[in-house]
XYZ file of C-alpha atoms in Angstrom:
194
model
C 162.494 115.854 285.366
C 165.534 113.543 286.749
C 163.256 110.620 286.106
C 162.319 112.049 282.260
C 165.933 112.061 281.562
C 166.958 108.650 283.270
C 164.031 107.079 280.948
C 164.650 108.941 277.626
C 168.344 107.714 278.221
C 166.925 104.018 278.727
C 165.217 104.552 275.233
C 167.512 105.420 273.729
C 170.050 102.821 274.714
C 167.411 100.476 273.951
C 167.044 101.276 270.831
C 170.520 101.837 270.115
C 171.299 98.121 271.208
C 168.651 97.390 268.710
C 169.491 98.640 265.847
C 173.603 97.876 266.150
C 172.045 94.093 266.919
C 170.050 94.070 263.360
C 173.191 95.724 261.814
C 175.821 93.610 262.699
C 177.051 91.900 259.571
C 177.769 88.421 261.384
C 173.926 88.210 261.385
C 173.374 88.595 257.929
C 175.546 85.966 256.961
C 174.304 83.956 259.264
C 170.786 84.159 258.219
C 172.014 84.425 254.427
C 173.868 80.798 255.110
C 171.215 77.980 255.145
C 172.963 74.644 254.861
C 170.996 71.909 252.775
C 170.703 68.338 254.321
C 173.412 66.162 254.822
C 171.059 63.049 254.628
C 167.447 62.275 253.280
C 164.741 62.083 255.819
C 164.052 58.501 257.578
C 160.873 58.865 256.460
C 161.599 58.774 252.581
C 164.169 55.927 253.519
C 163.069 52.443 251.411
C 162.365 51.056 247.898
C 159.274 53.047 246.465
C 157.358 51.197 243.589
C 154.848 52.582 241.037
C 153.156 51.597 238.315
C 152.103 52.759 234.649
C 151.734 52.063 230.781
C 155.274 52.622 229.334
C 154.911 54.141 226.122
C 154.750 50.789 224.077
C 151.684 50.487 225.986
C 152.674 48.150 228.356
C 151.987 47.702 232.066
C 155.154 48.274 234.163
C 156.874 48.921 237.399
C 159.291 51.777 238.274
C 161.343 51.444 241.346
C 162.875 54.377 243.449
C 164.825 53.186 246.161
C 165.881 55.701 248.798
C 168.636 55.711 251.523
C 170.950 58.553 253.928
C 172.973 59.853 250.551
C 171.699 58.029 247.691
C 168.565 58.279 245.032
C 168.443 55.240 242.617
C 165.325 55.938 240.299
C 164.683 53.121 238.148
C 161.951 54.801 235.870
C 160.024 52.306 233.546
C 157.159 54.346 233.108
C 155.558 57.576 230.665
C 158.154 58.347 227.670
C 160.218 55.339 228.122
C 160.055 51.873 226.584
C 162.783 50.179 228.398
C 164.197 51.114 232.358
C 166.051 54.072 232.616
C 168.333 54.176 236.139
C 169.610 57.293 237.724
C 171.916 57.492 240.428
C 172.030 60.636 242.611
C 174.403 61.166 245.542
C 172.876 63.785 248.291
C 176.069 66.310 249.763
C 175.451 69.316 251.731
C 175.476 72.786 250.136
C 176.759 75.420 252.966
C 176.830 79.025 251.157
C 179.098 79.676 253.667
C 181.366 77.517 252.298
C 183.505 77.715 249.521
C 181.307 75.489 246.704
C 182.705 72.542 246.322
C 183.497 70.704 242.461
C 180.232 68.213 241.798
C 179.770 65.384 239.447
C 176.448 65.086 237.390
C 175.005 62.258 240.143
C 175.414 65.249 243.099
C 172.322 66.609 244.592
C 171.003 69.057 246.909
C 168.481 68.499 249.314
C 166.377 70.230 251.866
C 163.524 69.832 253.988
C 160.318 72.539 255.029
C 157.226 70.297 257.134
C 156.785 67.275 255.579
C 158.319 68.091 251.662
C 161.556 67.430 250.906
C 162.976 69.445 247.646
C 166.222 68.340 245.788
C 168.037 69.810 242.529
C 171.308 69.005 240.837
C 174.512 70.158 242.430
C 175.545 73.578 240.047
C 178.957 75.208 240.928
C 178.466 77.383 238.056
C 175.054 78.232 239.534
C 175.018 78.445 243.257
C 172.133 80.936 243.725
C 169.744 77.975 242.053
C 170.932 75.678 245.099
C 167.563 77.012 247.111
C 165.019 75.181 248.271
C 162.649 77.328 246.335
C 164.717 76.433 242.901
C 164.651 72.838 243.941
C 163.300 70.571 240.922
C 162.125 67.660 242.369
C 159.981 67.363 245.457
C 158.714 64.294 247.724
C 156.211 64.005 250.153
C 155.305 61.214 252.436
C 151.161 60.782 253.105
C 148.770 58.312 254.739
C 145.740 57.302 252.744
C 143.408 54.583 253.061
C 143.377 51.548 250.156
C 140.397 49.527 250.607
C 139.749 50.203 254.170
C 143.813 49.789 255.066
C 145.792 52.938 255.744
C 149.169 53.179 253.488
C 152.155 54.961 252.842
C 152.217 57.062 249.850
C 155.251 58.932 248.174
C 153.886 61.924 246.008
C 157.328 62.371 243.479
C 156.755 65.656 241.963
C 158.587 67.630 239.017
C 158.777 71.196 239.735
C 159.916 72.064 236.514
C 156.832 70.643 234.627
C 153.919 72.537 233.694
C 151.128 71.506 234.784
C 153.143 69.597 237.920
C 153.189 66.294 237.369
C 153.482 64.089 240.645
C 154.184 60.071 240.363
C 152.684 58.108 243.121
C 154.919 55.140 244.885
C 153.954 53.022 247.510
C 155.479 50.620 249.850
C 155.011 47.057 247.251
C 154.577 46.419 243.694
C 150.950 44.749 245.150
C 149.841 48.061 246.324
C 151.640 49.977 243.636
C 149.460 48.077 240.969
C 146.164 47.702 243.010
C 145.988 51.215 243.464
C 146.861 51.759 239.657
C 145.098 48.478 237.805
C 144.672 50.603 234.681
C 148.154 52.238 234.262
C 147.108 55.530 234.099
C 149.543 58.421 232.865
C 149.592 62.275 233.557
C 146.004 63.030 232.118
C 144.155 60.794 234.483
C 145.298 60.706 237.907
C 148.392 59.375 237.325
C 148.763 56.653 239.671
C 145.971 57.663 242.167
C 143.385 55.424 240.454
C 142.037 54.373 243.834
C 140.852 57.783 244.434
C-alpha cells in the first residue's frame, strides 16, 4: 500500500511538471518567435544567368546576382522588352521584436532543407512575414548537361498560378546551351536540355 501511494504521488508530480512545462507562457513565445535569416545561404551566393525570348522576340540574358544581404535581379526575359533591375536588401524579421520601418527594396528571408523563401518586408502586414507566405523561392540542384554535372538555380514565383520557376546557371554558356531555343513558361522554361 506504502509503495501504491509513493508511486501514485510520483505520477502525479510527473505529470504535474508536465503540464506547468507545456503551459508556461515563455514557451509559447518562444516557439511563436521564429527569426528569418540575417544573410542568404552560401550556396545561393554568385551571379546566376538565364536565358529566354524577351517579348520582342529576341534572344536574351537575365542576370541575378546574389550576395550575404543583397538580391540584384536584372530580368531581360518573358513580358519585358528592355532590362528591368531590382534591388532587394535581406534584414531579419524577429516577431519578437518590435517591427522595424522598411523601404520597398527590404526583404525577408528564410530557409527549410535546401529552399530558401523570401517576400517583401510589410510593417503593415507582419503575419505575411512567414515562410509559408513567402513569394519567391530558390533552390540550388545538381544536374548533368551533356555528360558534365552543373549547378542549377530553380527561381520560383509562389504567387503565380501555375508556378512558374526560371532556371539560372553558373555562365551565360551554360545558361544558353541548356536553353538554345529561348523557351518561355509553356515549354519548359529554361530546362530545354531535359
Amino acid at each position: 500500500m506504502k509503495l501504491m501511494k509513493i508511486f501514485s504521488a510520483v505520477m502525479v508530480a510527473t505529470t504535474m511538471g508536465a503540464a506547468v512545462t507545456v503551459a508556461t507562457p515563455s514557451m509559447t513565445a518562444d516557439a511563436k518567435a521564429k527569426k528569418s535569416l540575417k544573410t542568404l545561404p552560401k550556396s545561393l551566393r554568385r551571379t546566376w544567368y538565364h536565358y529566354e525570348k524577351n517579348d520582342k522576340g529576341k534572344l536574351v540574358y537575365s542576370k541575378l546576382k546574389i550576395s550575404a544581404k543583397k538580391i540584384v535581379d536584372s530580368w531581360n526575359g518573358w513580358d519585358t522588352s528592355k532590362v528591368h533591375t531590382t534591388k532587394s536588401n535581406l534584414h531579419q524579421y524577429n516577431p519578437a521584436k518590435k517591427l522595424q520601418k522598411g523601404k520597398d527594396s527590404w526583404i525577408f528571408a528564410y530557409k527549410s532543407g535546401a529552399k530558401t523563401r523570401f517576400g517583401g518586408w510589410s510593417p503593415e502586414f507582419p503575419k505575411d512575414m512567414t515562410y509559408k507566405r513567402a513569394r519567391e523561392q530558390y533552390k540550388v540542384v545538381t544536374d548533368k548537361v551533356n555528360g558534365k554535372k552543373v549547378k542549377v538555380l530553380h527561381h520560383t514565383n509562389l504567387a503565380s498560378l501555375p508556378q512558374n520557376t526560371a532556371y539560372y546557371y553558373t555562365s551565360k554558356k551554360l545558361a544558353k546551351q541548356t536553353n538554345p531555343q529561348g523557351h518561355n513558361y509553356g515549354d519548359n522554361y529554361g530546362y530545354g536540355y531535359k
